[in-house]
mmCIF file of C-alpha atoms in Angstrom:
data_model
loop_
_atom_site.group_PDB
_atom_site.id
_atom_site.type_symbol
_atom_site.label_atom_id
_atom_site.label_comp_id
_atom_site.label_asym_id
_atom_site.label_seq_id
_atom_site.Cartn_x
_atom_site.Cartn_y
_atom_site.Cartn_z
ATOM 1 C CA MET A 128 188.858 146.833 2.384
ATOM 2 C CA LYS A 129 187.727 147.154 5.933
ATOM 3 C CA ASN A 130 184.086 147.904 5.026
ATOM 4 C CA ASN A 131 184.215 144.892 2.458
ATOM 5 C CA ILE A 132 185.377 142.633 5.327
ATOM 6 C CA LEU A 133 182.624 143.985 7.780
ATOM 7 C CA SER A 134 179.856 143.462 5.410
ATOM 8 C CA ILE A 135 181.181 139.966 4.546
ATOM 9 C CA THR A 136 181.349 139.113 8.110
ATOM 10 C CA TYR A 137 177.704 139.959 8.590
ATOM 11 C CA LEU A 138 176.732 137.882 5.480
ATOM 12 C CA ARG A 139 178.771 135.016 7.006
ATOM 13 C CA ALA A 140 176.678 135.351 10.035
ATOM 14 C CA ILE A 141 173.478 135.288 7.972
ATOM 15 C CA ALA A 142 174.546 132.307 5.938
ATOM 16 C CA CYS A 143 175.454 130.254 8.885
ATOM 17 C CA MET A 144 172.378 130.876 10.806
ATOM 18 C CA LEU A 145 170.314 129.922 7.762
ATOM 19 C CA VAL A 146 171.898 126.604 7.652
ATOM 20 C CA VAL A 147 171.665 126.162 11.484
ATOM 21 C CA VAL A 148 167.950 127.079 11.572
ATOM 22 C CA CYS A 149 167.195 124.619 8.635
ATOM 23 C CA HIS A 150 168.900 121.764 10.466
ATOM 24 C CA ALA A 151 167.187 122.842 13.741
ATOM 25 C CA GLU A 152 163.845 122.354 12.128
ATOM 26 C CA SER A 153 164.716 118.807 10.992
ATOM 27 C CA PHE A 154 166.066 117.821 14.428
ATOM 28 C CA SER A 155 163.018 119.434 16.146
ATOM 29 C CA ALA A 156 160.720 117.409 13.866
ATOM 30 C CA LYS A 157 162.339 114.148 15.303
ATOM 31 C CA LEU A 158 160.817 114.972 18.689
ATOM 32 C CA THR A 159 157.393 114.181 17.468
ATOM 33 C CA PRO A 160 155.803 111.340 15.379
ATOM 34 C CA ALA A 161 153.436 114.072 13.970
ATOM 35 C CA TYR A 162 154.385 116.098 10.811
ATOM 36 C CA PHE A 163 156.272 119.258 11.928
ATOM 37 C CA THR A 164 157.579 121.882 9.425
ATOM 38 C CA GLY A 165 158.665 124.846 11.336
ATOM 39 C CA LEU A 166 159.695 126.786 8.200
ATOM 40 C CA PHE A 167 156.380 126.071 6.426
ATOM 41 C CA GLY A 168 157.903 123.557 3.901
ATOM 42 C CA TYR A 169 160.786 125.947 2.990
ATOM 43 C CA GLY A 170 163.398 124.598 5.278
ATOM 44 C CA GLY A 171 165.440 123.026 2.497
ATOM 45 C CA ALA A 172 165.239 126.255 0.483
ATOM 46 C CA VAL A 173 166.474 128.206 3.415
ATOM 47 C CA GLY A 174 169.330 125.937 4.037
ATOM 48 C CA LYS A 175 170.396 126.046 0.372
ATOM 49 C CA LEU A 176 170.313 129.923 0.588
ATOM 50 C CA GLY A 177 172.852 129.774 3.319
ATOM 51 C CA VAL A 178 175.121 127.504 1.232
ATOM 52 C CA TYR A 179 174.812 129.705 -1.869
ATOM 53 C CA LEU A 180 175.743 132.705 0.258
ATOM 54 C CA PHE A 181 178.777 130.954 1.585
ATOM 55 C CA PHE A 182 179.976 130.124 -1.884
ATOM 56 C CA MET A 183 179.472 133.675 -3.256
ATOM 57 C CA ILE A 184 181.322 134.905 -0.062
ATOM 58 C CA SER A 185 184.140 132.631 -0.847
ATOM 59 C CA GLY A 186 184.575 133.631 -4.494
ATOM 60 C CA TYR A 187 184.372 137.328 -3.474
ATOM 61 C CA LEU A 188 186.906 137.088 -0.713
ATOM 62 C CA MET A 189 189.397 135.010 -2.924
ATOM 63 C CA ALA A 190 189.184 137.758 -5.603
ATOM 64 C CA CYS A 191 189.402 140.609 -3.098
ATOM 65 C CA VAL A 192 192.239 139.219 -1.088
ATOM 66 C CA HIS A 193 194.279 137.858 -3.954
ATOM 67 C CA TRP A 194 193.627 140.316 -6.620
ATOM 68 C CA GLU A 195 197.201 141.499 -6.841
ATOM 69 C CA ASP A 196 198.704 137.979 -6.479
ATOM 70 C CA PHE A 197 198.105 136.664 -10.043
ATOM 71 C CA GLY A 198 201.252 135.869 -11.924
ATOM 72 C CA GLN A 199 203.438 136.675 -8.796
ATOM 73 C CA GLY A 200 204.391 133.191 -7.930
ATOM 74 C CA LYS A 201 202.191 133.156 -4.940
ATOM 75 C CA MET A 202 200.212 129.953 -5.721
ATOM 76 C CA GLY A 203 202.061 127.908 -2.971
ATOM 77 C CA LEU A 204 201.412 130.616 -0.313
ATOM 78 C CA PHE A 205 197.742 130.681 -1.363
ATOM 79 C CA VAL A 206 197.370 126.923 -1.027
ATOM 80 C CA LYS A 207 199.227 126.993 2.260
ATOM 81 C CA LYS A 208 196.953 129.644 3.668
ATOM 82 C CA ARG A 209 193.829 127.787 2.429
ATOM 83 C CA LEU A 210 194.957 124.463 4.092
ATOM 84 C CA VAL A 211 195.723 126.106 7.325
ATOM 85 C CA ARG A 212 192.200 127.738 7.414
ATOM 86 C CA ILE A 213 190.351 124.603 6.468
ATOM 87 C CA LEU A 214 192.189 121.427 7.498
ATOM 88 C CA PRO A 215 192.535 121.639 11.400
ATOM 89 C CA MET A 216 188.913 122.022 12.364
ATOM 90 C CA TYR A 217 187.666 119.950 9.549
ATOM 91 C CA TYR A 218 189.914 117.110 10.566
ATOM 92 C CA LEU A 219 189.199 117.515 14.189
ATOM 93 C CA PHE A 220 185.239 117.148 13.634
ATOM 94 C CA THR A 221 185.843 114.439 11.054
ATOM 95 C CA LEU A 222 187.793 112.282 13.584
ATOM 96 C CA ILE A 223 185.032 113.019 16.321
ATOM 97 C CA THR A 224 182.454 111.709 13.890
ATOM 98 C CA ILE A 225 184.406 108.601 13.085
ATOM 99 C CA MET A 226 185.066 107.891 16.760
ATOM 100 C CA ALA A 227 181.342 108.545 17.695
ATOM 101 C CA TRP A 228 180.228 106.059 14.857
ATOM 102 C CA VAL A 229 182.660 103.336 16.157
ATOM 103 C CA VAL A 230 181.492 103.793 19.700
ATOM 104 C CA ASN A 231 177.757 103.599 18.762
ATOM 105 C CA PRO A 232 176.706 103.301 14.988
ATOM 106 C CA GLY A 233 173.142 103.612 16.260
ATOM 107 C CA TRP A 234 173.722 107.479 16.491
ATOM 108 C CA PHE A 235 173.953 107.397 12.790
ATOM 109 C CA PRO A 236 171.088 105.191 11.768
ATOM 110 C CA SER A 237 171.315 105.843 8.053
ATOM 111 C CA THR A 238 174.941 105.867 7.706
ATOM 112 C CA ILE A 239 177.501 102.884 7.073
ATOM 113 C CA LEU A 240 181.090 103.950 7.249
ATOM 114 C CA THR A 241 184.029 101.988 5.918
ATOM 115 C CA PRO A 242 187.803 102.661 6.103
ATOM 116 C CA ILE A 243 187.674 103.879 2.564
ATOM 117 C CA ASP A 244 185.062 106.350 3.437
ATOM 118 C CA ASP A 245 187.186 107.753 6.162
ATOM 119 C CA ILE A 246 190.363 108.075 3.946
ATOM 120 C CA LEU A 247 188.338 109.643 1.186
ATOM 121 C CA SER A 248 186.784 112.142 3.677
ATOM 122 C CA LEU A 249 190.246 113.261 4.647
ATOM 123 C CA LEU A 250 190.967 114.031 1.142
ATOM 124 C CA PHE A 251 187.752 115.885 0.628
ATOM 125 C CA ILE A 252 186.204 113.337 -1.711
ATOM 126 C CA PRO A 253 182.548 112.510 -0.795
ATOM 127 C CA SER A 254 181.554 108.965 -0.698
ATOM 128 C CA VAL A 255 178.695 108.600 1.878
ATOM 129 C CA TYR A 256 175.146 109.105 0.573
ATOM 130 C CA ILE A 257 172.865 110.940 3.137
ATOM 131 C CA LYS A 258 169.261 110.570 2.129
ATOM 132 C CA GLU A 259 168.198 113.446 4.281
ATOM 133 C CA LEU A 260 170.536 115.754 2.441
ATOM 134 C CA ASP A 261 170.162 114.081 -0.959
ATOM 135 C CA THR A 262 173.777 114.213 -1.962
ATOM 136 C CA LEU A 263 177.173 112.580 -1.388
ATOM 137 C CA THR A 264 179.009 113.685 1.547
ATOM 138 C CA PRO A 265 182.253 113.013 3.476
ATOM 139 C CA VAL A 266 182.032 111.274 6.984
ATOM 140 C CA LEU A 267 181.297 114.775 8.309
ATOM 141 C CA SER A 268 177.948 115.321 6.650
ATOM 142 C CA VAL A 269 178.197 119.095 6.432
ATOM 143 C CA GLY A 270 181.596 118.711 4.870
ATOM 144 C CA TRP A 271 179.994 118.325 1.374
ATOM 145 C CA THR A 272 180.317 122.000 0.826
ATOM 146 C CA LEU A 273 183.923 121.859 1.697
ATOM 147 C CA CYS A 274 184.466 119.448 -1.022
ATOM 148 C CA TYR A 275 183.174 122.116 -3.492
ATOM 149 C CA GLU A 276 185.279 124.753 -1.670
ATOM 150 C CA MET A 277 188.488 122.773 -2.072
ATOM 151 C CA LEU A 278 187.826 122.091 -5.906
ATOM 152 C CA PHE A 279 187.237 125.931 -6.264
ATOM 153 C CA TYR A 280 190.461 126.506 -4.323
ATOM 154 C CA LEU A 281 192.300 124.100 -6.749
ATOM 155 C CA VAL A 282 191.022 125.814 -9.768
ATOM 156 C CA PHE A 283 191.739 129.329 -8.185
ATOM 157 C CA ALA A 284 195.289 128.273 -7.289
ATOM 158 C CA VAL A 285 196.041 127.073 -10.903
ATOM 159 C CA GLY A 286 194.568 130.425 -12.235
ATOM 160 C CA MET A 287 197.003 132.316 -9.984
ATOM 161 C CA LEU A 288 199.895 130.890 -12.180
ATOM 162 C CA PHE A 289 198.886 133.237 -14.906
ATOM 163 C CA SER A 290 198.324 136.914 -15.327
ATOM 164 C CA ARG A 291 195.235 138.206 -13.722
ATOM 165 C CA ARG A 292 193.232 138.328 -16.986
ATOM 166 C CA SER A 293 194.340 134.943 -18.136
ATOM 167 C CA GLY A 294 193.973 133.466 -14.579
ATOM 168 C CA MET A 295 190.379 134.767 -14.298
ATOM 169 C CA GLN A 296 189.600 133.469 -17.756
ATOM 170 C CA PHE A 297 190.940 130.065 -16.804
ATOM 171 C CA ILE A 298 188.797 130.021 -13.551
ATOM 172 C CA PHE A 299 185.568 131.004 -15.314
ATOM 173 C CA ILE A 300 186.114 128.747 -18.291
ATOM 174 C CA THR A 301 186.947 125.699 -16.045
ATOM 175 C CA ILE A 302 184.010 125.992 -13.764
ATOM 176 C CA VAL A 303 181.580 126.781 -16.563
ATOM 177 C CA ALA A 304 182.881 123.819 -18.486
ATOM 178 C CA LEU A 305 182.294 121.460 -15.569
ATOM 179 C CA VAL A 306 178.722 122.723 -15.180
ATOM 180 C CA VAL A 307 177.978 122.535 -18.972
ATOM 181 C CA CYS A 308 179.423 119.007 -19.067
ATOM 182 C CA GLY A 309 176.999 118.064 -16.317
ATOM 183 C CA ALA A 310 174.002 119.666 -18.007
ATOM 184 C CA LEU A 311 174.664 118.127 -21.368
ATOM 185 C CA ALA A 312 175.945 114.717 -20.438
ATOM 186 C CA ASN A 313 173.574 114.201 -17.492
ATOM 187 C CA PRO A 314 176.001 111.817 -15.817
ATOM 188 C CA ARG A 315 174.659 108.906 -13.706
ATOM 189 C CA GLN A 316 177.937 108.208 -11.764
ATOM 190 C CA PRO A 317 177.544 109.929 -8.324
ATOM 191 C CA TRP A 318 180.957 111.613 -8.358
ATOM 192 C CA SER A 319 180.370 113.024 -11.792
ATOM 193 C CA GLN A 320 176.950 114.356 -10.763
ATOM 194 C CA PHE A 321 178.578 115.814 -7.678
ATOM 195 C CA TYR A 322 181.393 117.652 -9.380
ATOM 196 C CA THR A 323 179.485 118.990 -12.304
ATOM 197 C CA ASN A 324 176.676 120.493 -10.152
ATOM 198 C CA GLU A 325 175.662 124.000 -11.099
ATOM 199 C CA ILE A 326 176.129 125.086 -7.470
ATOM 200 C CA MET A 327 179.712 125.819 -8.523
ATOM 201 C CA LEU A 328 178.557 128.956 -10.418
ATOM 202 C CA TYR A 329 177.939 130.640 -7.105
ATOM 203 C CA PHE A 330 181.657 130.952 -6.655
ATOM 204 C CA LEU A 331 181.856 132.735 -9.997
ATOM 205 C CA SER A 332 178.952 134.980 -8.868
ATOM 206 C CA GLY A 333 180.987 136.075 -5.766
ATOM 207 C CA ILE A 334 184.083 136.888 -7.998
ATOM 208 C CA SER A 335 181.880 138.812 -10.542
ATOM 209 C CA CYS A 336 180.388 140.975 -7.863
ATOM 210 C CA PHE A 337 183.856 141.873 -6.617
ATOM 211 C CA MET A 338 185.100 142.621 -10.150
ATOM 212 C CA LEU A 339 181.996 144.928 -10.780
ATOM 213 C CA GLN A 340 182.523 146.739 -7.459
ATOM 214 C CA LYS A 341 186.130 147.412 -8.402
ATOM 215 C CA ARG A 342 184.628 149.798 -11.131
ATOM 216 C CA LEU A 343 182.448 151.683 -8.507
ATOM 217 C CA SER A 344 183.774 155.110 -7.479
ATOM 218 C CA GLN A 345 182.154 154.856 -4.057
ATOM 219 C CA ARG A 346 180.131 152.686 -1.587
ATOM 220 C CA TYR A 347 176.647 153.600 -0.228
ATOM 221 C CA ALA A 348 175.635 153.780 3.288
ATOM 222 C CA HIS A 349 172.965 151.210 4.303
ATOM 223 C CA SER A 350 169.530 152.311 5.173
ATOM 224 C CA ALA A 351 166.275 150.655 6.216
ATOM 225 C CA LEU A 352 164.869 150.948 2.738
ATOM 226 C CA SER A 353 167.775 149.243 1.135
ATOM 227 C CA LEU A 354 168.060 146.475 3.440
ATOM 228 C CA THR A 355 164.219 145.922 3.150
ATOM 229 C CA VAL A 356 164.456 145.848 -0.636
ATOM 230 C CA ILE A 357 167.250 143.235 -0.328
ATOM 231 C CA VAL A 358 165.361 141.107 2.048
ATOM 232 C CA VAL A 359 162.399 141.152 -0.237
ATOM 233 C CA LEU A 360 164.481 140.058 -3.238
ATOM 234 C CA LEU A 361 166.168 137.281 -1.233
ATOM 235 C CA ALA A 362 162.786 135.995 -0.185
ATOM 236 C CA ILE A 363 161.517 136.005 -3.874
ATOM 237 C CA SER A 364 164.664 134.221 -5.039
ATOM 238 C CA THR A 365 164.495 131.649 -2.142
ATOM 239 C CA LEU A 366 160.851 130.806 -2.221
ATOM 240 C CA TRP A 367 159.798 131.091 -5.900
ATOM 241 C CA LEU A 368 162.908 130.730 -8.091
ATOM 242 C CA GLN A 369 165.352 128.027 -8.965
ATOM 243 C CA GLY A 370 168.276 127.416 -11.253
ATOM 244 C CA PHE A 371 169.703 130.270 -13.352
ATOM 245 C CA PRO A 372 167.010 132.752 -12.494
ATOM 246 C CA GLN A 373 167.623 132.224 -8.788
ATOM 247 C CA LEU A 374 171.430 132.602 -9.282
ATOM 248 C CA LEU A 375 170.941 135.927 -11.101
ATOM 249 C CA LEU A 376 168.656 137.378 -8.449
ATOM 250 C CA LEU A 377 170.832 136.232 -5.611
ATOM 251 C CA SER A 378 173.854 137.671 -7.272
ATOM 252 C CA LEU A 379 172.037 141.045 -7.513
ATOM 253 C CA CYS A 380 171.204 140.889 -3.812
ATOM 254 C CA PHE A 381 174.782 139.816 -2.918
ATOM 255 C CA PHE A 382 176.099 142.733 -5.131
ATOM 256 C CA MET A 383 173.871 145.153 -3.304
ATOM 257 C CA LEU A 384 174.820 143.920 0.227
ATOM 258 C CA THR A 385 178.515 143.819 -0.426
ATOM 259 C CA GLY A 386 178.269 147.427 -1.965
ATOM 260 C CA LEU A 387 176.746 148.801 1.288
ATOM 261 C CA GLU A 388 178.912 150.684 3.820
ATOM 262 C CA PHE A 389 178.685 149.576 7.441
ATOM 263 C CA SER A 390 180.467 151.716 10.009
ATOM 264 C CA SER A 391 182.669 149.660 12.382
ATOM 265 C CA GLY A 392 182.439 152.555 14.866
ATOM 266 C CA ARG A 393 178.628 152.234 15.526
ATOM 267 C CA GLN A 394 178.412 148.903 16.853
ATOM 268 C CA THR A 395 175.200 147.842 18.538
ATOM 269 C CA ARG A 396 174.431 144.761 20.485
ATOM 270 C CA LEU A 397 172.964 143.110 17.342
ATOM 271 C CA THR A 398 175.880 144.001 15.193
ATOM 272 C CA ARG A 399 178.373 142.737 17.869
ATOM 273 C CA ILE A 400 176.442 139.337 17.940
ATOM 274 C CA ALA A 401 176.491 139.162 14.207
ATOM 275 C CA THR A 402 180.160 139.888 14.156
ATOM 276 C CA GLY A 403 180.811 137.144 16.635
ATOM 277 C CA ILE A 404 178.734 134.607 14.744
ATOM 278 C CA GLY A 405 180.439 135.787 11.378
ATOM 279 C CA LEU A 406 183.911 135.203 12.932
ATOM 280 C CA ALA A 407 182.902 131.881 14.328
ATOM 281 C CA SER A 408 180.797 130.779 11.426
ATOM 282 C CA TYR A 409 183.237 128.083 10.365
ATOM 283 C CA SER A 410 183.293 126.344 13.769
ATOM 284 C CA ILE A 411 179.489 126.691 14.063
ATOM 285 C CA TYR A 412 178.846 125.265 10.741
ATOM 286 C CA LEU A 413 181.167 122.286 11.307
ATOM 287 C CA CYS A 414 179.916 121.306 14.767
ATOM 288 C CA HIS A 415 176.202 122.206 14.742
ATOM 289 C CA ARG A 416 174.795 118.964 13.367
ATOM 290 C CA LEU A 417 176.879 116.790 15.777
ATOM 291 C CA PHE A 418 175.767 118.934 18.568
ATOM 292 C CA MET A 419 172.110 119.089 17.619
ATOM 293 C CA GLY A 420 172.173 115.253 17.271
ATOM 294 C CA ALA A 421 173.183 115.068 21.013
ATOM 295 C CA LEU A 422 170.928 117.903 22.283
ATOM 296 C CA GLU A 423 167.978 116.388 20.500
ATOM 297 C CA LYS A 424 168.349 113.228 22.495
ATOM 298 C CA VAL A 425 168.300 115.380 25.764
ATOM 299 C CA LEU A 426 165.185 117.317 24.492
ATOM 300 C CA HIS A 427 163.406 114.081 23.649
ATOM 301 C CA VAL A 428 163.761 112.982 27.331
ATOM 302 C CA LEU A 429 162.763 116.409 28.780
ATOM 303 C CA ILE A 430 159.739 116.920 26.489
ATOM 304 C CA PRO A 431 158.338 113.450 25.550
ATOM 305 C CA THR A 432 155.103 114.700 24.167
ATOM 306 C CA PRO A 433 155.914 118.104 22.473
ATOM 307 C CA GLY A 434 153.091 120.359 20.991
ATOM 308 C CA THR A 435 153.615 122.855 18.157
ATOM 309 C CA VAL A 436 154.648 125.688 20.390
ATOM 310 C CA THR A 437 157.185 123.458 22.216
ATOM 311 C CA LEU A 438 158.601 122.324 18.854
ATOM 312 C CA TYR A 439 159.195 125.924 17.900
ATOM 313 C CA LEU A 440 160.836 126.404 21.197
ATOM 314 C CA ALA A 441 163.083 123.407 20.562
ATOM 315 C CA MET A 442 164.213 125.011 17.226
ATOM 316 C CA VAL A 443 165.164 128.152 19.049
ATOM 317 C CA ILE A 444 167.003 126.217 21.756
ATOM 318 C CA LEU A 445 168.942 124.013 19.068
ATOM 319 C CA SER A 446 169.823 127.114 17.021
ATOM 320 C CA VAL A 447 171.014 129.281 19.812
ATOM 321 C CA ALA A 448 172.875 126.530 21.684
ATOM 322 C CA SER A 449 174.539 125.542 18.465
ATOM 323 C CA ALA A 450 175.670 129.174 17.908
ATOM 324 C CA VAL A 451 176.952 129.402 21.475
ATOM 325 C CA VAL A 452 178.799 126.172 21.428
ATOM 326 C CA GLY A 453 180.278 126.859 18.017
ATOM 327 C CA TYR A 454 181.421 130.258 19.143
ATOM 328 C CA LEU A 455 183.082 128.833 22.144
ATOM 329 C CA ILE A 456 184.899 126.172 19.978
ATOM 330 C CA TYR A 457 185.972 128.932 17.795
ATOM 331 C CA TRP A 458 187.358 131.095 20.758
ATOM 332 C CA LEU A 459 188.985 128.151 22.595
ATOM 333 C CA ILE A 460 190.253 126.051 19.687
ATOM 334 C CA GLU A 461 190.003 127.363 16.114
ATOM 335 C CA LYS A 462 191.427 130.829 16.726
ATOM 336 C CA ARG A 463 194.305 129.597 18.582
ATOM 337 C CA THR A 464 194.944 126.621 16.329
ATOM 338 C CA THR A 465 194.741 128.721 13.253
ATOM 339 C CA MET A 466 197.235 131.332 14.577
ATOM 340 C CA ALA A 467 199.608 128.471 15.604
ATOM 341 C CA PHE A 468 199.534 126.961 12.204
ATOM 342 C CA ARG A 469 199.873 130.287 10.371
ATOM 343 C CA PHE A 470 202.985 131.126 12.585
ATOM 344 C CA LYS A 471 204.489 127.695 11.695
ATOM 345 C CA ALA A 472 203.594 128.187 8.171
ATOM 346 C CA GLY A 473 205.706 131.450 8.154
#
């Protein structure tokens, strides 16, 4: 279990920084009127990879942590734990976004918010279309992934009412049915398109990886060769595959990564940084676009006519600074807030 969590922590760090770097590229591009693609046209694919990994991690962890809880009357406890984990920081940054928009709507040039949008966002129902992301989002734009997370938690919670076998069947059938309905009906209504997106299958991928690993008699120590093979497969799936083939190859990579054994006793500077980012990944993810939006304005003043090298430097600054600020928010607010709410929740 400890090795499972350690490998998942590293994966969280990777997923988080993939999303951060993707957005750092888009904010760096705003510093110049010229065309800039720091990730060679693959910025969107890199960001999506981070989201896919987050969803697989979520499915894997829910199955791992709650494997023995099916049919045990623990659905209420599961829901309580998920709300304590998700709500405080999400609500904090949603309210910060709303207040920032009220103070100066010009900070969000492509966004118009209404009171209905604010209320729906607090309920994890996306209603704001962001052209840059090409999807519906809540007021906090990065919160669109949490809308899928909450739907998955709802389905998982209902599944916990049954025995493990029946519960897993319910979870798989429900999510597959949603995706199939979206593929067959091709709905035009935005919410229907959102909630039937095939991206939900990545939660099932994470669960499947855990279920397969339960059958393994042992884990395998990581090596330079194994990590190189996984990186190559990740690159192939990200750069050249889409849809179901991409899901299959990414699932294989995830299965291999979570099956590797990492020693917690041999920490290096790099693994300590990865552990810190992994632990703070939720705060980093929630705050990084808001922080980048503010930092980009500062960089625009400091470097009014940036060249290509300077733009790459801006990407690095935006990425590193977002990770540092997110970690500080995790250490100062998220960690303490989550512990306080868990204590009150019993």
